[in-house]
Short mmCIF file of C-alpha atoms and ligand atoms in Angstrom, two decimals:
data_model
loop_
_atom_site.label_atom_id
_atom_site.label_comp_id
_atom_site.label_asym_id
_atom_site.label_seq_id
_atom_site.Cartn_x
_atom_site.Cartn_y
_atom_site.Cartn_z
CA MET W 281 155.31 113.33 118.22
CA TYR W 282 157.21 113.41 114.64
CA ARG W 283 157.20 114.56 111.19
CA PHE W 284 158.74 113.83 107.82
CA GLU W 285 160.66 116.32 105.58
CA VAL W 286 160.34 115.03 101.81
CA HIS W 287 162.16 116.43 99.42
CA GLN W 288 161.17 115.55 95.79
CA VAL W 289 162.80 113.60 93.89
CA GLU W 290 166.17 114.69 91.75
CA LYS W 291 166.10 111.13 89.73
CA PRO W 292 163.72 108.43 89.77
CA LEU W 293 163.70 106.28 92.25
CA GLU W 294 165.46 103.05 91.97
CA GLY W 295 167.11 99.99 93.93
CA GLU W 296 166.15 97.02 95.70
CA VAL W 297 164.26 97.15 99.39
CA GLU W 298 163.56 94.53 101.72
CA ILE W 299 160.62 93.71 102.79
CA SER W 300 159.23 93.27 106.62
CA GLY W 301 157.52 90.64 108.10
CA ALA W 302 153.28 91.27 108.35
CA LYS W 303 152.50 93.26 111.02
CA ASN W 304 148.64 92.38 109.67
CA ALA W 305 149.62 88.21 110.55
CA VAL W 306 152.18 88.91 113.29
CA LEU W 307 149.39 90.49 114.60
CA ALA W 308 146.37 87.29 114.69
CA VAL W 309 149.92 85.07 115.85
CA MET W 310 150.29 86.92 119.12
CA ALA W 311 147.01 86.59 120.13
CA ALA W 312 146.68 83.45 118.83
CA ALA W 313 149.97 82.08 121.66
CA LEU W 314 147.08 82.87 124.41
CA LEU W 315 145.33 79.40 123.16
CA ALA W 316 148.53 77.57 124.84
CA ASP W 317 149.86 77.24 128.51
CA GLY W 318 153.88 77.91 127.73
CA VAL W 319 156.13 80.06 125.10
CA SER W 320 155.47 80.09 121.63
CA GLU W 321 158.00 81.88 119.18
CA ILE W 322 157.50 84.05 115.95
CA THR W 323 160.39 85.43 113.41
CA ASN W 324 160.56 88.05 111.08
CA VAL W 325 159.14 90.05 112.89
CA PRO W 326 159.21 93.73 112.52
CA HIS W 327 159.95 96.39 114.86
CA LEU W 328 156.80 98.56 114.51
CA LYS W 329 154.45 100.15 117.26
CA ASP W 330 151.62 97.71 116.53
CA MET W 331 153.83 94.69 118.07
CA LYS W 332 154.42 96.60 121.17
CA THR W 333 150.91 97.94 121.27
CA MET W 334 149.96 93.96 120.89
CA SER W 335 152.87 93.83 123.40
CA ASP W 336 151.07 95.80 126.00
CA VAL W 337 147.80 93.88 125.81
CA LEU W 338 149.29 91.07 126.47
CA ARG W 339 151.16 91.61 129.02
CA VAL W 340 148.12 93.74 131.35
CA ILE W 341 147.17 89.70 130.59
CA GLY W 342 150.02 88.45 132.76
CA CYS W 343 151.75 87.51 129.43
CA ARG W 344 155.98 87.97 129.48
CA ILE W 345 157.09 89.20 125.97
CA SER W 346 160.94 89.24 124.94
CA GLY W 347 162.69 88.33 122.40
CA GLU W 348 166.04 89.63 120.30
CA SER W 349 165.99 91.34 116.80
CA HIS W 350 163.03 90.29 114.74
CA GLU W 351 161.82 87.37 117.44
CA LEU W 352 159.26 87.80 119.38
CA LYS W 353 158.56 84.97 122.43
CA ILE W 354 155.54 85.20 124.34
CA ASP W 355 155.16 83.13 127.88
CA THR W 356 151.90 82.54 128.46
CA ARG W 357 152.21 80.70 131.84
CA GLY W 358 151.16 83.15 133.81
CA ALA W 359 147.87 84.77 132.07
CA ASP W 360 145.16 85.40 134.58
CA HIS W 361 143.63 88.74 133.71
CA LEU W 362 141.84 88.09 131.73
CA GLU W 363 140.50 91.07 130.68
CA ALA W 364 141.80 93.96 127.37
CA PRO W 365 141.66 97.52 128.17
CA TYR W 366 139.93 100.40 126.89
CA GLU W 367 143.39 102.62 126.75
CA LEU W 368 144.98 99.74 124.73
CA VAL W 369 141.89 98.55 122.46
CA LYS W 370 140.92 102.29 121.26
CA THR W 371 145.09 102.84 119.92
CA MET W 372 144.71 99.50 117.89
CA ARG W 373 141.45 97.66 116.61
CA ALA W 374 143.76 93.85 116.29
CA SER W 375 143.89 94.16 120.40
CA PHE W 376 140.48 93.05 119.90
CA TYR W 377 141.89 89.28 118.96
CA VAL W 378 142.30 88.33 122.43
CA LEU W 379 138.57 87.79 122.67
CA GLY W 380 138.46 84.21 120.85
CA PRO W 381 141.25 82.93 122.74
CA LEU W 382 140.82 84.35 126.11
CA VAL W 383 137.22 82.61 126.32
CA ALA W 384 138.05 79.70 124.35
CA ARG W 385 140.69 78.90 127.26
CA PHE W 386 139.35 80.27 130.39
CA GLY W 387 135.58 80.10 129.69
CA ARG W 388 134.89 84.30 130.14
CA CYS W 389 136.99 87.32 129.07
CA ARG W 390 136.16 91.24 128.90
CA VAL W 391 137.77 92.95 126.15
CA SER W 392 136.96 96.33 125.21
CA LEU W 393 135.19 97.45 122.02
CA PRO W 394 137.61 98.67 120.16
CA GLY W 395 134.80 102.06 118.60
CA GLY W 396 135.75 104.06 115.72
CA CYS W 397 138.35 104.47 113.26
CA ALA W 398 139.96 107.47 111.05
CA TRP W 399 137.53 105.74 108.34
CA GLY W 400 134.28 104.94 109.45
CA PRO W 401 132.43 102.82 111.98
CA ARG W 402 134.42 99.23 111.60
CA PRO W 403 132.13 97.15 113.75
CA VAL W 404 133.12 94.07 115.43
CA ASP W 405 129.74 92.22 115.11
CA LEU W 406 130.24 89.24 113.11
CA HIS W 407 133.13 88.41 115.52
CA LEU W 408 130.60 88.35 117.54
CA LYS W 409 127.96 86.65 116.43
CA GLY W 410 130.88 84.16 115.18
CA LEU W 411 131.82 83.30 118.63
CA GLU W 412 127.86 83.04 119.77
CA ALA W 413 127.58 80.48 116.84
CA LEU W 414 130.39 78.37 118.55
CA GLY W 415 128.00 78.27 121.77
CA ALA W 416 130.41 81.81 124.18
CA LYS W 417 127.08 83.67 125.92
CA ILE W 418 127.98 87.65 124.88
CA THR W 419 126.77 90.63 126.79
CA LEU W 420 127.87 94.20 126.24
CA THR W 421 128.33 96.38 129.22
CA ARG W 422 129.56 99.95 129.70
CA GLY W 423 131.74 99.03 126.40
CA TYR W 424 132.92 96.31 127.17
CA VAL W 425 132.46 93.17 125.41
CA GLU W 426 131.54 90.34 128.31
CA ALA W 427 131.90 86.32 127.14
CA THR W 428 131.75 83.63 128.89
CA CYS W 429 130.59 79.77 128.14
CA GLU W 430 130.15 76.94 130.77
CA GLY W 431 133.12 74.36 130.51
CA ARG W 432 134.69 74.08 126.70
CA LEU W 433 132.80 75.93 123.94
CA PRO W 434 130.64 73.45 122.51
CA GLY W 435 131.76 74.95 119.18
CA GLY W 436 129.11 75.11 115.78
CA ASN W 437 128.88 76.21 112.43
CA PHE W 438 129.51 79.57 110.85
CA ASN W 439 128.54 81.71 107.50
CA PHE W 440 130.33 84.66 107.65
CA PRO W 441 127.52 87.17 105.27
CA ILE W 442 130.35 88.82 104.41
CA SER W 443 134.20 88.29 103.93
CA SER W 444 136.42 89.63 106.80
CA VAL W 445 139.96 89.22 108.40
CA GLY W 446 139.15 90.04 111.82
CA ALA W 447 136.02 88.32 112.32
CA THR W 448 137.88 85.22 110.93
CA VAL W 449 140.92 85.31 113.28
CA ASN W 450 138.56 85.62 116.01
CA VAL W 451 136.40 83.31 115.49
CA LEU W 452 139.37 80.08 114.12
CA MET W 453 140.89 81.22 116.97
CA ALA W 454 138.12 80.04 119.64
CA ALA W 455 136.99 77.24 117.63
CA THR W 456 140.07 75.27 118.34
CA LEU W 457 139.15 74.43 121.47
CA ALA W 458 135.90 73.83 121.48
CA LYS W 459 133.94 70.57 122.44
CA GLY W 460 133.23 69.42 118.89
CA THR W 461 133.69 70.54 115.51
CA SER W 462 132.96 74.09 113.42
CA VAL W 463 132.64 74.95 110.23
CA LEU W 464 133.12 78.07 109.20
CA GLN W 465 132.17 79.63 105.82
CA ASN W 466 132.91 82.03 103.75
CA ALA W 467 136.25 82.68 105.44
CA ALA W 468 138.66 85.41 104.64
CA LEU W 469 141.00 83.94 102.46
CA GLU W 470 143.59 86.28 103.15
CA PRO W 471 147.30 84.48 103.34
CA GLU W 472 147.60 86.17 107.16
CA ILE W 473 144.80 84.09 107.77
CA ASP W 474 146.88 80.96 105.95
CA ASN W 475 150.06 82.34 108.65
CA LEU W 476 147.54 81.84 111.48
CA VAL W 477 146.22 78.60 110.45
CA ASP W 478 150.26 77.56 110.45
CA PHE W 479 150.93 78.16 113.28
CA LEU W 480 147.86 77.05 114.53
CA ASN W 481 148.34 73.53 113.31
CA SER W 482 151.89 73.93 114.91
CA MET W 483 150.52 74.62 118.41
CA GLY W 484 148.02 70.64 117.78
CA ALA W 485 144.87 72.41 116.42
CA LYS W 486 143.31 70.72 113.51
CA ILE W 487 142.12 72.91 110.87
CA GLN W 488 141.50 71.78 107.46
CA GLY W 489 140.72 74.21 104.33
CA ARG W 490 143.05 76.36 104.35
CA GLY W 491 143.77 78.49 101.48
CA THR W 492 139.82 77.94 101.17
CA ARG W 493 136.65 79.56 101.94
CA THR W 494 136.04 77.00 104.17
CA LEU W 495 137.85 75.97 107.51
CA THR W 496 136.99 72.65 109.61
CA VAL W 497 137.58 73.07 112.54
CA GLN W 498 138.20 69.93 115.03
CA GLY W 499 138.15 71.07 118.56
CA VAL W 500 141.09 69.83 120.71
CA GLU W 501 141.14 70.02 124.00
CA ALA W 502 144.63 71.62 124.81
CA LEU W 503 147.36 73.67 122.41
CA ARG W 504 150.91 73.64 123.24
CA PRO W 505 152.99 76.79 122.43
CA GLY W 506 153.64 77.27 118.60
CA LYS W 507 156.50 78.36 115.92
CA CYS W 508 155.47 80.56 113.20
CA TYR W 509 157.53 82.28 110.54
CA THR W 510 155.99 85.25 109.88
CA ILE W 511 155.18 86.50 106.17
CA PRO W 512 156.41 88.98 104.02
CA ASP W 513 154.63 92.31 104.49
CA ARG W 514 152.55 92.62 101.17
CA ILE W 515 151.55 96.21 101.55
CA GLU W 516 154.70 97.43 102.72
CA ALA W 517 156.12 95.56 99.04
CA GLY W 518 153.07 97.16 96.74
CA THR W 519 153.88 100.47 98.71
CA PHE W 520 157.52 100.73 97.73
CA LEU W 521 156.50 99.69 94.30
CA CYS W 522 154.31 102.53 94.22
CA ALA W 523 157.09 104.55 94.71
CA ALA W 524 158.92 103.39 91.48
CA ALA W 525 155.46 103.85 89.37
CA ILE W 526 155.12 107.73 91.00
CA THR W 527 159.11 108.16 90.05
CA ARG W 528 159.29 106.44 86.87
CA GLY W 529 161.86 104.46 88.17
CA CYS W 530 162.51 100.95 89.55
CA ILE W 531 162.47 99.09 92.45
CA LYS W 532 163.01 95.38 93.03
CA VAL W 533 161.56 94.52 96.42
CA THR W 534 162.87 91.22 97.93
CA LYS W 535 162.28 89.23 100.47
CA VAL W 536 158.52 88.82 99.31
CA PHE W 537 156.03 86.36 98.73
CA PRO W 538 154.94 87.08 94.85
CA GLU W 539 151.99 85.18 94.75
CA HIS W 540 150.40 87.31 97.53
CA ILE W 541 150.87 90.57 95.25
CA ALA W 542 149.39 89.01 92.40
CA SER W 543 146.57 91.26 91.97
CA THR W 544 148.89 94.60 93.07
CA LEU W 545 151.43 93.78 90.15
CA ASP W 546 148.20 93.12 87.52
CA ALA W 547 147.35 96.77 88.24
CA PHE W 548 151.36 97.95 87.74
CA ARG W 549 150.91 95.81 84.44
CA ASP W 550 147.50 97.88 83.45
CA MET W 551 149.27 101.09 83.82
CA GLY W 552 151.73 99.64 81.50
CA CYS W 553 154.75 99.10 83.88
CA LYS W 554 157.39 96.48 83.07
CA VAL W 555 156.60 94.03 86.13
CA ASP W 556 158.99 91.11 86.65
CA VAL W 557 158.65 88.46 89.12
CA GLY W 558 161.51 86.06 90.62
CA ASN W 559 160.97 83.06 93.37
CA ASP W 560 161.20 85.45 96.08
CA TRP W 561 161.24 88.98 94.42
CA ALA W 562 159.38 91.46 92.35
CA GLN W 563 160.03 94.40 90.38
CA VAL W 564 158.63 97.19 88.42
CA ASP W 565 160.46 99.65 86.30
CA ALA W 566 158.69 102.60 84.91
CA ARG W 567 162.16 104.31 83.36
CA GLY W 568 160.88 106.45 80.69
CA MET W 569 157.66 105.42 80.19
CA GLU W 570 154.11 107.42 79.61
CA LEU W 571 151.79 105.73 81.94
CA LYS W 572 148.20 104.77 81.32
CA PRO W 573 145.37 105.45 83.45
CA ILE W 574 143.78 102.40 85.54
CA ASN W 575 140.14 101.69 87.05
CA VAL W 576 140.24 99.80 89.80
CA THR W 577 138.39 97.92 92.29
CA THR W 578 139.33 97.14 95.91
CA LEU W 579 137.80 93.57 97.21
CA PRO W 580 139.05 90.41 99.61
CA TYR W 581 141.83 88.99 99.01
CA PRO W 582 142.99 87.76 96.38
CA GLY W 583 141.06 90.69 94.58
CA TYR W 584 143.29 94.04 95.02
CA PRO W 585 143.26 95.29 98.69
CA THR W 586 142.08 98.12 100.28
CA ASP W 587 145.20 98.86 101.90
CA MET W 588 146.86 99.48 98.53
CA GLN W 589 144.17 102.27 97.73
CA ALA W 590 145.62 105.33 99.38
CA PRO W 591 149.52 104.33 97.56
CA LEU W 592 147.61 103.60 94.60
CA MET W 593 145.80 106.59 94.37
CA ALA W 594 149.02 108.77 94.71
CA THR W 595 150.49 106.82 91.71
CA LEU W 596 147.73 107.66 89.79
CA VAL W 597 147.94 111.23 90.26
CA SER W 598 150.99 111.44 88.20
CA ILE W 599 149.47 109.89 85.61
CA PRO W 600 147.94 111.56 83.15
CA GLY W 601 144.27 110.67 81.92
CA ASN W 602 141.34 109.69 84.16
CA SER W 603 141.14 107.42 86.54
CA THR W 604 138.79 105.18 88.75
CA ILE W 605 139.52 103.89 92.24
CA GLN W 606 136.43 102.11 93.92
CA ASP W 607 136.52 101.05 97.46
CA THR W 608 134.14 98.21 97.71
CA VAL W 609 135.35 97.28 101.30
CA TYR W 610 135.80 100.43 103.05
CA ASN W 611 132.74 102.62 102.00
CA ASP W 612 134.59 106.28 103.20
CA ARG W 613 138.47 105.27 103.12
CA PHE W 614 139.45 108.80 101.23
CA LYS W 615 140.30 111.43 103.94
CA HIS W 616 143.17 110.95 101.99
CA VAL W 617 141.99 112.93 99.03
CA ALA W 618 142.17 116.38 100.78
CA GLU W 619 145.40 116.31 101.60
CA LEU W 620 146.33 115.21 97.87
CA GLN W 621 144.35 117.64 96.25
CA ARG W 622 146.86 120.19 98.74
CA LEU W 623 149.33 119.23 96.57
CA GLY W 624 147.53 119.98 93.60
CA ALA W 625 145.80 117.29 92.96
CA ASP W 626 142.72 116.43 90.97
CA ILE W 627 140.23 114.38 92.58
CA GLN W 628 136.65 113.92 93.18
CA VAL W 629 134.11 111.61 95.33
CA ASN W 630 131.80 110.26 94.07
CA GLY W 631 129.92 107.61 96.96
CA ASN W 632 132.76 104.95 97.06
CA THR W 633 134.38 105.97 93.81
CA ALA W 634 137.64 108.27 93.46
CA ILE W 635 137.64 109.63 90.64
CA ILE W 636 141.47 110.95 89.51
CA LYS W 637 142.04 113.53 87.11
CA GLY W 638 145.99 112.96 86.73
CA GLY W 639 148.71 114.99 85.73
CA THR W 640 148.34 117.84 87.32
CA LYS W 641 151.14 119.86 88.18
CA LEU W 642 151.51 119.18 92.27
CA GLU W 643 153.36 121.69 94.64
CA GLY W 644 155.12 121.00 97.98
CA THR W 645 153.68 122.22 100.91
CA GLU W 646 152.12 120.72 104.73
CA ILE W 647 150.36 118.28 104.44
CA MET W 648 148.60 115.47 107.57
CA GLY W 649 148.08 111.79 107.47
CA SER W 650 144.91 110.61 109.01
CA ASP W 651 145.54 106.77 109.13
CA LEU W 652 148.43 104.07 108.07
CA ARG W 653 148.58 103.71 104.54
CA ALA W 654 147.13 107.09 103.89
CA THR W 655 150.03 108.92 105.04
CA ALA W 656 152.71 106.14 102.88
CA ALA W 657 150.99 107.54 99.98
CA LEU W 658 151.38 111.62 101.26
CA VAL W 659 155.10 110.09 101.35
CA LEU W 660 154.76 108.83 97.44
CA ALA W 661 152.63 112.09 96.61
CA ALA W 662 155.44 114.68 98.34
CA PHE W 663 158.10 112.62 96.02
CA ILE W 664 156.83 114.01 93.09
CA SER W 665 156.02 117.44 94.33
CA GLU W 666 157.64 120.86 93.14
CA GLY W 667 160.42 121.39 96.30
CA GLU W 668 159.93 120.41 99.53
CA SER W 669 156.69 118.74 101.85
CA THR W 670 155.77 118.62 105.06
CA VAL W 671 153.79 115.33 106.21
CA SER W 672 152.60 115.31 109.99
CA ARG W 673 151.53 112.46 112.05
CA VAL W 674 153.49 110.19 110.28
CA TYR W 675 152.91 108.49 113.91
CA HIS W 676 150.04 106.32 111.82
CA LEU W 677 153.43 105.28 109.27
CA ASP W 678 154.98 104.30 112.11
CA ARG W 679 152.67 101.51 112.43
CA GLY W 680 152.92 99.89 109.49
CA TYR W 681 156.59 100.40 107.80
CA GLU W 682 159.77 99.29 108.89
CA ASP W 683 163.11 101.78 108.75
CA PHE W 684 160.93 103.47 106.27
CA GLU W 685 163.21 106.44 106.37
CA ASN W 686 166.29 104.28 104.79
CA LYS W 687 164.43 101.94 103.23
CA VAL W 688 163.86 105.21 101.13
CA ALA W 689 167.69 105.98 101.20
CA LYS W 690 168.34 103.47 99.52
CA ILE W 691 166.06 103.61 97.00
CA GLY W 692 167.48 107.63 96.51
CA GLY W 693 164.26 109.11 98.22
CA VAL W 694 164.85 111.94 101.05
CA VAL W 695 162.86 111.47 104.14
CA ILE W 696 163.90 112.99 107.18
CA ARG W 697 162.12 112.92 110.41
CA HIS W 698 162.00 115.43 112.64
CA SER W 699 160.42 115.45 116.40
CA ASP W 700 157.66 118.02 116.69
CA ASP W 701 156.18 118.87 120.23
CA GLU W 702 154.08 121.52 119.55
CA GLU W 703 151.71 119.25 117.21
CA ASP W 704 148.16 119.19 118.19
CA ASP W 705 147.39 114.83 117.68
CA ASN W 706 144.10 114.77 119.34
CA LEU W 707 142.38 113.81 116.72
C1 UD1 R 252 142.02 93.83 108.30
C2 UD1 R 252 143.66 94.61 108.10
C3 UD1 R 252 143.18 96.01 107.85
C4 UD1 R 252 142.55 95.75 105.68
C5 UD1 R 252 141.12 95.43 106.25
C6 UD1 R 252 140.58 95.07 105.03
C7 UD1 R 252 144.46 93.99 109.96
C8 UD1 R 252 144.96 93.79 111.80
N1 UD1 R 252 143.70 94.58 109.53
O1 UD1 R 252 141.33 94.94 109.03
O2 UD1 R 252 144.42 96.42 107.16
O3 UD1 R 252 142.03 97.01 105.91
O4 UD1 R 252 141.62 93.26 107.35
O5 UD1 R 252 141.75 94.16 104.16
O6 UD1 R 252 144.54 92.65 109.83
N2 UD1 R 252 133.33 94.06 109.13
C9 UD1 R 252 131.80 93.60 109.30
N3 UD1 R 252 131.88 93.50 111.14
C10 UD1 R 252 132.73 92.92 111.49
C11 UD1 R 252 133.81 93.12 110.62
C12 UD1 R 252 133.67 93.44 109.50
O7 UD1 R 252 130.89 94.17 109.07
O8 UD1 R 252 132.40 92.22 112.58
C13 UD1 R 252 133.16 94.93 107.80
C14 UD1 R 252 133.81 95.84 107.49
O9 UD1 R 252 133.62 97.05 108.38
C15 UD1 R 252 134.39 95.77 106.31
C16 UD1 R 252 134.67 94.55 105.70
O10 UD1 R 252 134.24 93.38 106.83
O11 UD1 R 252 133.72 96.37 105.65
C17 UD1 R 252 135.82 93.45 106.04
O12 UD1 R 252 136.61 94.27 107.08
P1 UD1 R 252 137.52 93.49 107.51
O13 UD1 R 252 138.15 92.16 106.95
O14 UD1 R 252 137.35 92.81 109.21
O15 UD1 R 252 138.97 94.25 108.62
P2 UD1 R 252 139.86 94.21 109.55
O16 UD1 R 252 140.15 92.34 110.14
O17 UD1 R 252 139.29 95.34 110.56
#
């Protein structure tokens, strides 16, 4: 286990950060490789714990995973153990993505229910209802989902009652191999879905409506292995831009798709930062500025992402005046609040809304990460907390930020990793 020693910045953070591929996009594509027999290839893959966990899930099923540097090759020719065990699914919910591909291609599978998560119950009912709408028979036994169908899935229509990234991923993948045509309404619009659609279509799937809320999928008998370039990680980009705002510095993120971070950039503009955008880069400049408090509501894409909620909150702690953040995607995703308070932040939570009275003096101390984005938020806050802070449970951060300490060092920050064998990490 590791902890971070984070130093208060001596001067505002400045420089360029190259953004890695989006782990949430890779996770869906890795599962989708199961839909074909052969070797699929993914490039721009970040080196992250979640990629290893998904590789382990695929290996249990019988796949071979190889690849150098930022490439992954997934050979599904040995896939015959149609099960994803609890030990893996509980550590990463996206393991549940194998459900749709496995039932669609093999007609049966058994996948553990993910269980709870640090910020609430996070159900999978829509994944299951959507697969049922395509004709899968679903039973729940001893914490496992068993999905079956006679021959190919018939296909069918499903209207997602709320926008869900994961349910869209699972149902879309399954629909590609159905006998008939499926229409998925109110599908999620997140860029990771477009990335998946492109990969599936490269495999021979017939999906129309990319980038819209209605995906029409004409099922095909078989798919061939595909190739995929992973889109840039819009949340990693947003987090580093927060590092510019919170330290009143200037950071340019490169290798990004600026349209994917439009709502994030709007929030920086609202604070009063100078925002510049190029073809594949974006820059937030807050040097010498008195930033303004803002009110933000998280929403499904293209709205402000819930995954940016914690890094944004840390940033708003640095801005004098009252800001609010309402999280409408997850009502209870506020574990970082108590830790920010330990640094000296003045934040009240009322239902799904946090009221941040910014501008209080922050003092470095020991703080603890509770989930991936919350841990990144604590590092940001530690940058402007007097002296040094110790952030424990950084395994959360390691799930989603590649090469974090080095990227921070490039912009002038100091984050030192220590191993911490003594830590009690049982949540
Ligand atoms: C994905 C992202 C996660 C992000 C979230 C919202 C991945 C691997 N993870 O998670 O980082 O925070 O999108 O942008 O891509 N819901 C149900 N029933 C379901 C499924 C979801 O009620 O069956 C609800 C959830 O509780 C939540 C909302 O739908 O309130 C959106 O969740 P969803 O988009 O499914 O999130 P994930 O795909 O789990």
